[in-house]
Short mmCIF file of N, CA, C and O in Angstrom, two decimals:
data_model
loop_
_atom_site.label_atom_id
_atom_site.label_comp_id
_atom_site.label_asym_id
_atom_site.label_seq_id
_atom_site.Cartn_x
_atom_site.Cartn_y
_atom_site.Cartn_z
N UNK U 287 169.15 107.88 239.27
CA UNK U 287 167.93 107.87 238.65
C UNK U 287 167.70 109.03 238.11
O UNK U 287 167.14 109.20 236.98
N UNK U 288 168.15 109.91 238.66
CA UNK U 288 167.93 111.63 238.53
C UNK U 288 168.53 111.87 237.18
O UNK U 288 168.18 112.69 236.30
N UNK U 289 170.05 111.51 237.31
CA UNK U 289 170.69 112.23 236.19
C UNK U 289 170.28 110.76 235.12
O UNK U 289 170.53 111.86 234.27
N UNK U 290 169.97 109.78 235.15
CA UNK U 290 169.50 109.10 234.08
C UNK U 290 167.86 109.74 233.28
O UNK U 290 168.16 109.79 231.70
N UNK U 291 167.14 110.53 234.12
CA UNK U 291 166.19 110.97 233.69
C UNK U 291 166.51 112.45 232.73
O UNK U 291 166.03 112.76 231.79
N UNK U 292 167.46 112.98 233.28
CA UNK U 292 168.03 114.63 232.94
C UNK U 292 168.61 114.01 231.20
O UNK U 292 168.73 114.63 230.52
N UNK U 293 169.69 112.76 231.75
CA UNK U 293 170.28 112.77 230.35
C UNK U 293 169.30 112.39 229.07
O UNK U 293 169.80 112.50 227.91
N UNK U 294 168.38 111.14 229.46
CA UNK U 294 167.29 110.69 228.43
C UNK U 294 166.63 111.93 227.66
O UNK U 294 166.51 112.12 226.89
N UNK U 295 166.35 112.89 228.76
CA UNK U 295 165.49 114.22 227.97
C UNK U 295 166.42 115.07 227.06
O UNK U 295 166.07 115.77 226.29
N UNK U 296 167.57 115.19 227.45
CA UNK U 296 168.82 115.64 226.47
C UNK U 296 168.98 115.11 225.55
O UNK U 296 169.04 115.52 224.36
N UNK U 297 169.26 113.67 225.48
CA UNK U 297 169.55 113.00 224.33
C UNK U 297 168.14 113.13 223.48
O UNK U 297 168.34 113.11 222.00
N UNK U 298 166.82 113.16 224.06
CA UNK U 298 166.13 113.00 222.84
C UNK U 298 165.62 114.06 222.10
O UNK U 298 165.00 113.69 221.15
N UNK U 299 166.29 115.17 222.61
CA UNK U 299 166.16 116.21 222.04
C UNK U 299 167.00 116.71 221.26
O UNK U 299 167.46 117.75 220.88
N UNK U 300 167.92 115.94 220.99
CA UNK U 300 169.44 116.23 220.49
C UNK U 300 169.49 115.63 219.08
O UNK U 300 169.03 114.68 218.79
N UNK U 301 170.05 116.18 218.12
CA UNK U 301 170.22 115.57 216.35
C UNK U 301 170.74 114.58 216.74
O UNK U 301 171.05 113.67 215.79
N UNK U 302 172.00 113.88 217.81
CA UNK U 302 172.56 112.97 217.72
C UNK U 302 172.12 111.81 218.65
O UNK U 302 172.56 110.71 218.80
N UNK U 303 170.36 111.94 218.72
CA UNK U 303 170.17 111.14 219.98
C UNK U 303 169.96 109.28 219.26
O UNK U 303 170.19 108.24 219.87
N UNK U 304 170.42 109.38 217.80
CA UNK U 304 170.31 107.77 217.11
C UNK U 304 171.52 107.26 217.56
O UNK U 304 171.71 105.56 217.22
N UNK U 305 172.53 108.19 217.44
CA UNK U 305 173.89 107.59 217.59
C UNK U 305 174.30 107.41 219.02
O UNK U 305 175.24 106.50 219.37
N UNK U 306 173.70 107.51 220.40
CA UNK U 306 173.62 107.61 221.61
C UNK U 306 173.08 105.85 221.87
O UNK U 306 172.11 105.85 221.55
N UNK U 307 174.26 105.06 222.52
CA UNK U 307 173.96 103.87 222.78
C UNK U 307 174.41 104.05 224.02
O UNK U 307 175.53 103.27 224.53
N UNK U 308 173.78 103.73 225.44
CA UNK U 308 173.88 103.05 226.63
C UNK U 308 174.72 101.84 226.89
O UNK U 308 174.17 100.87 226.04
N UNK U 309 175.53 101.79 227.54
CA UNK U 309 176.56 100.68 227.57
C UNK U 309 175.92 99.46 228.72
O UNK U 309 175.39 98.39 228.18
N UNK U 310 174.72 100.26 229.32
CA UNK U 310 173.97 99.23 230.52
C UNK U 310 172.94 100.33 231.07
O UNK U 310 172.78 101.59 231.11
N UNK U 311 171.90 99.66 231.38
CA UNK U 311 171.06 100.71 232.21
C UNK U 311 170.80 100.01 233.48
O UNK U 311 171.58 99.05 234.11
N UNK U 312 170.24 100.82 234.58
CA UNK U 312 170.06 100.49 235.92
C UNK U 312 169.51 99.44 236.55
O UNK U 312 168.68 98.69 235.44
N UNK U 313 170.13 98.58 237.37
CA UNK U 313 169.72 97.71 237.51
C UNK U 313 168.19 97.49 238.15
O UNK U 313 167.18 96.62 237.46
N UNK U 314 167.66 98.33 238.69
CA UNK U 314 166.46 98.43 239.22
C UNK U 314 166.07 99.92 239.02
O UNK U 314 165.80 100.64 239.73
N UNK U 315 165.32 100.17 237.82
CA UNK U 315 164.66 101.53 237.25
C UNK U 315 163.62 102.09 237.98
O UNK U 315 162.59 101.14 238.44
N UNK U 316 163.81 103.29 238.44
CA UNK U 316 162.51 103.60 239.34
C UNK U 316 161.43 104.08 238.65
O UNK U 316 161.45 103.75 237.11
N UNK U 317 160.16 104.11 238.96
CA UNK U 317 158.85 104.54 238.32
C UNK U 317 159.20 105.83 237.55
O UNK U 317 158.73 106.07 236.44
N UNK U 318 159.53 106.75 237.77
CA UNK U 318 160.24 107.91 237.39
C UNK U 318 160.81 107.63 236.31
O UNK U 318 160.65 108.65 235.14
N UNK U 319 161.95 106.76 236.04
CA UNK U 319 162.76 106.44 235.37
C UNK U 319 161.88 105.71 233.84
O UNK U 319 161.79 106.50 232.99
N UNK U 320 161.19 105.14 234.50
CA UNK U 320 160.31 104.33 233.65
C UNK U 320 159.60 104.82 232.91
O UNK U 320 158.86 105.36 231.77
N UNK U 321 158.78 105.86 233.67
CA UNK U 321 157.74 106.99 233.14
C UNK U 321 158.11 108.04 232.01
O UNK U 321 158.08 108.08 230.85
N UNK U 322 159.65 108.47 232.34
CA UNK U 322 160.38 108.98 231.02
C UNK U 322 160.57 108.31 230.41
O UNK U 322 160.74 108.93 228.80
N UNK U 323 161.10 107.23 230.06
CA UNK U 323 161.86 106.30 229.24
C UNK U 323 160.22 106.17 228.01
O UNK U 323 159.95 106.31 227.20
N UNK U 324 159.03 106.08 228.89
CA UNK U 324 157.66 105.69 227.86
C UNK U 324 157.02 106.85 226.95
O UNK U 324 157.14 106.77 226.24
N UNK U 325 157.50 107.79 227.69
CA UNK U 325 157.02 109.22 227.33
C UNK U 325 158.25 109.41 226.40
O UNK U 325 157.60 110.35 224.89
N UNK U 326 159.53 109.20 226.36
CA UNK U 326 160.08 109.74 225.43
C UNK U 326 160.48 108.50 223.91
O UNK U 326 161.28 108.87 223.34
N UNK U 327 159.81 107.60 224.51
CA UNK U 327 160.18 106.30 223.47
C UNK U 327 159.93 106.58 221.97
O UNK U 327 160.59 106.02 221.59
N UNK U 328 159.42 107.35 221.47
CA UNK U 328 159.26 107.51 220.27
C UNK U 328 160.22 108.15 219.48
O UNK U 328 160.70 107.68 218.22
N UNK U 329 161.29 109.03 220.47
CA UNK U 329 162.05 109.92 220.09
C UNK U 329 163.33 108.51 220.28
O UNK U 329 164.38 109.07 219.45
N UNK U 330 163.57 108.07 221.18
CA UNK U 330 164.77 106.99 221.20
C UNK U 330 164.26 105.55 221.55
O UNK U 330 164.09 104.77 222.59
N UNK U 331 163.40 105.14 220.87
CA UNK U 331 163.04 103.71 220.53
C UNK U 331 164.01 102.57 220.66
O UNK U 331 163.85 101.49 221.52
N UNK U 332 165.70 102.59 220.57
CA UNK U 332 166.44 102.08 220.66
C UNK U 332 166.69 101.53 222.24
O UNK U 332 167.42 100.69 222.51
N UNK U 333 166.86 102.99 222.98
CA UNK U 333 167.08 103.26 224.07
C UNK U 333 165.91 102.63 225.47
O UNK U 333 165.73 101.70 226.14
N UNK U 334 164.56 102.87 224.55
CA UNK U 334 163.20 102.60 225.37
C UNK U 334 163.12 100.90 225.05
O UNK U 334 162.82 100.23 226.28
N UNK U 335 163.89 100.60 224.08
CA UNK U 335 163.58 98.98 223.88
C UNK U 335 164.64 98.10 225.07
O UNK U 335 164.42 97.20 225.72
N UNK U 336 165.63 98.84 225.34
CA UNK U 336 166.54 98.22 226.69
C UNK U 336 166.18 98.46 227.83
O UNK U 336 166.14 97.46 228.92
N UNK U 337 164.82 99.31 228.02
CA UNK U 337 164.28 99.05 229.20
C UNK U 337 163.23 98.35 229.13
O UNK U 337 162.40 98.44 229.41
N UNK U 338 162.64 97.41 228.16
CA UNK U 338 161.44 96.83 227.94
C UNK U 338 160.51 97.65 227.81
O UNK U 338 159.34 97.20 227.44
N UNK U 339 160.42 98.40 226.86
CA UNK U 339 159.32 99.23 226.92
C UNK U 339 159.12 99.29 225.11
O UNK U 339 159.90 99.50 224.30
N UNK U 340 158.08 98.87 224.62
CA UNK U 340 157.91 99.16 223.00
C UNK U 340 157.26 100.38 222.71
O UNK U 340 156.77 100.85 223.50
N UNK U 341 157.76 100.82 221.86
CA UNK U 341 156.96 101.96 220.81
C UNK U 341 155.70 101.32 220.06
O UNK U 341 155.94 100.51 219.51
N UNK U 342 154.60 102.02 220.29
CA UNK U 342 153.28 102.25 219.80
C UNK U 342 153.71 102.33 218.51
O UNK U 342 154.37 103.65 217.95
N UNK U 343 152.73 101.75 217.22
CA UNK U 343 152.85 102.29 216.46
C UNK U 343 152.79 103.50 215.44
O UNK U 343 153.07 104.89 215.01
N UNK U 344 151.38 104.00 216.26
CA UNK U 344 150.88 105.38 215.99
C UNK U 344 151.27 106.36 216.98
O UNK U 344 150.93 107.81 216.94
N UNK U 345 152.45 106.40 217.91
CA UNK U 345 152.64 107.45 218.81
C UNK U 345 153.69 108.40 218.41
O UNK U 345 154.61 108.26 217.61
N UNK U 346 153.04 109.47 218.94
CA UNK U 346 153.65 110.97 218.69
C UNK U 346 154.61 111.37 219.43
O UNK U 346 154.51 110.89 220.67
N UNK U 347 155.60 111.86 219.02
CA UNK U 347 156.65 112.71 219.51
C UNK U 347 156.13 113.60 220.91
O UNK U 347 155.40 114.15 220.27
N UNK U 348 156.54 113.35 221.80
CA UNK U 348 156.23 114.56 222.93
C UNK U 348 156.49 115.79 222.31
O UNK U 348 157.66 116.16 221.86
N UNK U 349 155.99 116.95 223.01
CA UNK U 349 156.36 118.06 222.85
C UNK U 349 157.47 118.79 223.75
O UNK U 349 157.74 118.56 224.70
N UNK U 350 158.73 119.34 223.09
CA UNK U 350 159.55 119.85 224.12
C UNK U 350 159.50 120.85 225.04
O UNK U 350 160.06 121.07 225.89
N UNK U 351 158.30 121.54 224.40
CA UNK U 351 158.22 122.54 225.31
C UNK U 351 157.34 122.44 226.46
O UNK U 351 156.88 122.95 227.37
N UNK U 352 156.77 121.03 226.70
CA UNK U 352 155.71 120.76 227.59
C UNK U 352 156.08 120.55 228.95
O UNK U 352 155.71 121.10 230.08
N UNK U 353 157.64 120.82 229.34
CA UNK U 353 157.79 120.57 230.55
C UNK U 353 158.07 121.87 231.34
O UNK U 353 157.51 121.67 232.35
N UNK U 354 159.31 122.43 231.36
CA UNK U 354 159.34 123.58 231.86
C UNK U 354 159.37 124.76 230.73
O UNK U 354 159.03 125.69 231.36
N UNK U 355 159.47 125.08 229.42
CA UNK U 355 159.28 126.32 228.84
C UNK U 355 158.01 126.68 228.82
O UNK U 355 157.30 126.35 228.77
N UNK U 356 158.15 128.20 229.01
CA UNK U 356 156.61 128.77 229.34
C UNK U 356 155.95 129.06 227.33
O UNK U 356 157.00 129.00 226.87
N UNK U 357 154.84 128.73 227.55
CA UNK U 357 154.53 128.98 226.20
C UNK U 357 155.04 130.66 225.80
O UNK U 357 154.95 131.47 226.52
N UNK U 358 154.68 130.72 224.46
CA UNK U 358 154.46 132.18 224.10
C UNK U 358 153.80 133.35 224.66
O UNK U 358 154.12 134.23 224.45
N UNK U 359 152.40 132.85 224.71
CA UNK U 359 151.28 133.42 225.34
C UNK U 359 151.78 133.91 226.95
O UNK U 359 151.91 135.42 227.08
N UNK U 360 151.95 132.91 227.68
CA UNK U 360 152.87 133.24 229.01
C UNK U 360 153.73 134.30 228.85
O UNK U 360 154.38 135.26 229.71
N UNK U 361 154.76 133.93 227.64
CA UNK U 361 156.17 134.74 227.98
C UNK U 361 155.86 136.22 227.35
O UNK U 361 156.18 136.79 227.85
N UNK U 362 154.98 136.41 226.22
CA UNK U 362 154.77 138.15 226.04
C UNK U 362 153.89 137.98 227.29
O UNK U 362 154.11 139.70 227.26
N UNK U 363 153.35 137.66 227.97
CA UNK U 363 152.09 138.48 228.94
C UNK U 363 153.37 138.73 230.07
O UNK U 363 152.92 140.14 230.62
N UNK U 364 154.08 138.06 230.33
CA UNK U 364 155.57 138.37 231.09
C UNK U 364 156.08 139.48 231.02
O UNK U 364 156.36 140.17 231.66
N UNK U 365 156.57 139.87 229.87
CA UNK U 365 156.96 140.61 229.40
C UNK U 365 156.38 141.74 229.12
O UNK U 365 156.55 143.24 229.29
N UNK U 366 155.26 141.90 229.15
CA UNK U 366 154.10 143.28 229.10
C UNK U 366 153.62 143.58 230.63
O UNK U 366 153.38 144.92 231.00
N UNK U 367 153.42 142.54 231.11
CA UNK U 367 153.28 143.10 232.85
C UNK U 367 154.44 143.43 233.62
O UNK U 367 154.39 143.54 234.68
N UNK U 368 155.95 143.46 233.26
CA UNK U 368 157.21 143.23 233.62
C UNK U 368 156.76 145.52 234.11
O UNK U 368 156.32 146.16 233.17
N UNK U 369 157.02 145.20 235.31
CA UNK U 369 157.30 147.00 235.71
C UNK U 369 158.31 147.89 235.10
O UNK U 369 159.49 147.17 234.81
N UNK U 370 157.79 149.04 234.79
CA UNK U 370 158.72 149.64 233.88
C UNK U 370 159.17 150.85 234.87
O UNK U 370 158.52 151.47 235.76
N UNK U 371 160.79 150.50 234.99
CA UNK U 371 161.47 151.25 235.80
C UNK U 371 161.79 152.98 235.11
O UNK U 371 162.66 152.73 234.32
N UNK U 372 161.38 154.16 235.49
CA UNK U 372 161.93 155.19 235.34
C UNK U 372 162.34 156.06 236.09
O UNK U 372 162.17 156.26 237.30
N UNK U 373 163.37 157.21 235.54
CA UNK U 373 164.06 157.88 236.33
C UNK U 373 162.93 159.35 236.47
O UNK U 373 161.94 159.31 235.78
N UNK U 374 163.03 159.63 237.90
CA UNK U 374 161.88 160.67 238.46
C UNK U 374 162.23 161.72 237.59
O UNK U 374 163.76 162.01 237.40
N UNK U 375 161.10 162.85 237.87
CA UNK U 375 161.37 163.94 236.77
C UNK U 375 162.41 164.74 237.24
O UNK U 375 163.01 165.54 236.83
N UNK U 376 162.49 165.05 239.07
CA UNK U 376 163.02 165.97 239.66
C UNK U 376 164.16 165.20 240.03
O UNK U 376 164.32 163.79 240.42
N UNK U 377 165.38 165.96 240.05
CA UNK U 377 166.53 165.21 240.57
C UNK U 377 166.80 164.91 241.56
O UNK U 377 166.28 165.68 242.50
N UNK U 378 167.26 163.90 242.29
CA UNK U 378 167.66 163.75 243.71
C UNK U 378 169.35 162.92 243.91
O UNK U 378 169.66 162.89 242.90
N UNK U 379 169.17 162.72 244.77
CA UNK U 379 170.99 162.19 245.32
C UNK U 379 170.87 160.32 244.91
O UNK U 379 171.83 160.27 245.32
N UNK U 380 169.48 160.10 244.64
CA UNK U 380 169.25 158.68 244.84
C UNK U 380 170.38 158.17 243.26
O UNK U 380 170.56 157.20 242.71
N UNK U 381 169.89 159.01 242.49
CA UNK U 381 170.34 158.88 240.93
C UNK U 381 171.85 159.50 240.72
O UNK U 381 171.85 160.89 240.74
N UNK U 382 172.60 158.83 240.32
CA UNK U 382 173.56 159.11 239.75
C UNK U 382 174.14 159.31 238.54
O UNK U 382 173.77 158.13 237.76
#
């Protein structure tokens, strides 16, 4: 079930998503798998139909970044808050 979720997320944001056609679906899909199919249904309606999920007419596609990718603001904050390592002004044996 976890592999199905991973593959569906990869397929949904792939340029070849319309040509991917699974031979079969799991006999008893888990709640997590069904939730993923419902979330990605606007992007992969042909696969969602195999799970019995209908795509609503005005459904919008999910944001690709919503899952794990940091927002640009958070990424910039992380870059600017990173500690700056500087070489000490006086030479010592720690620096080679």
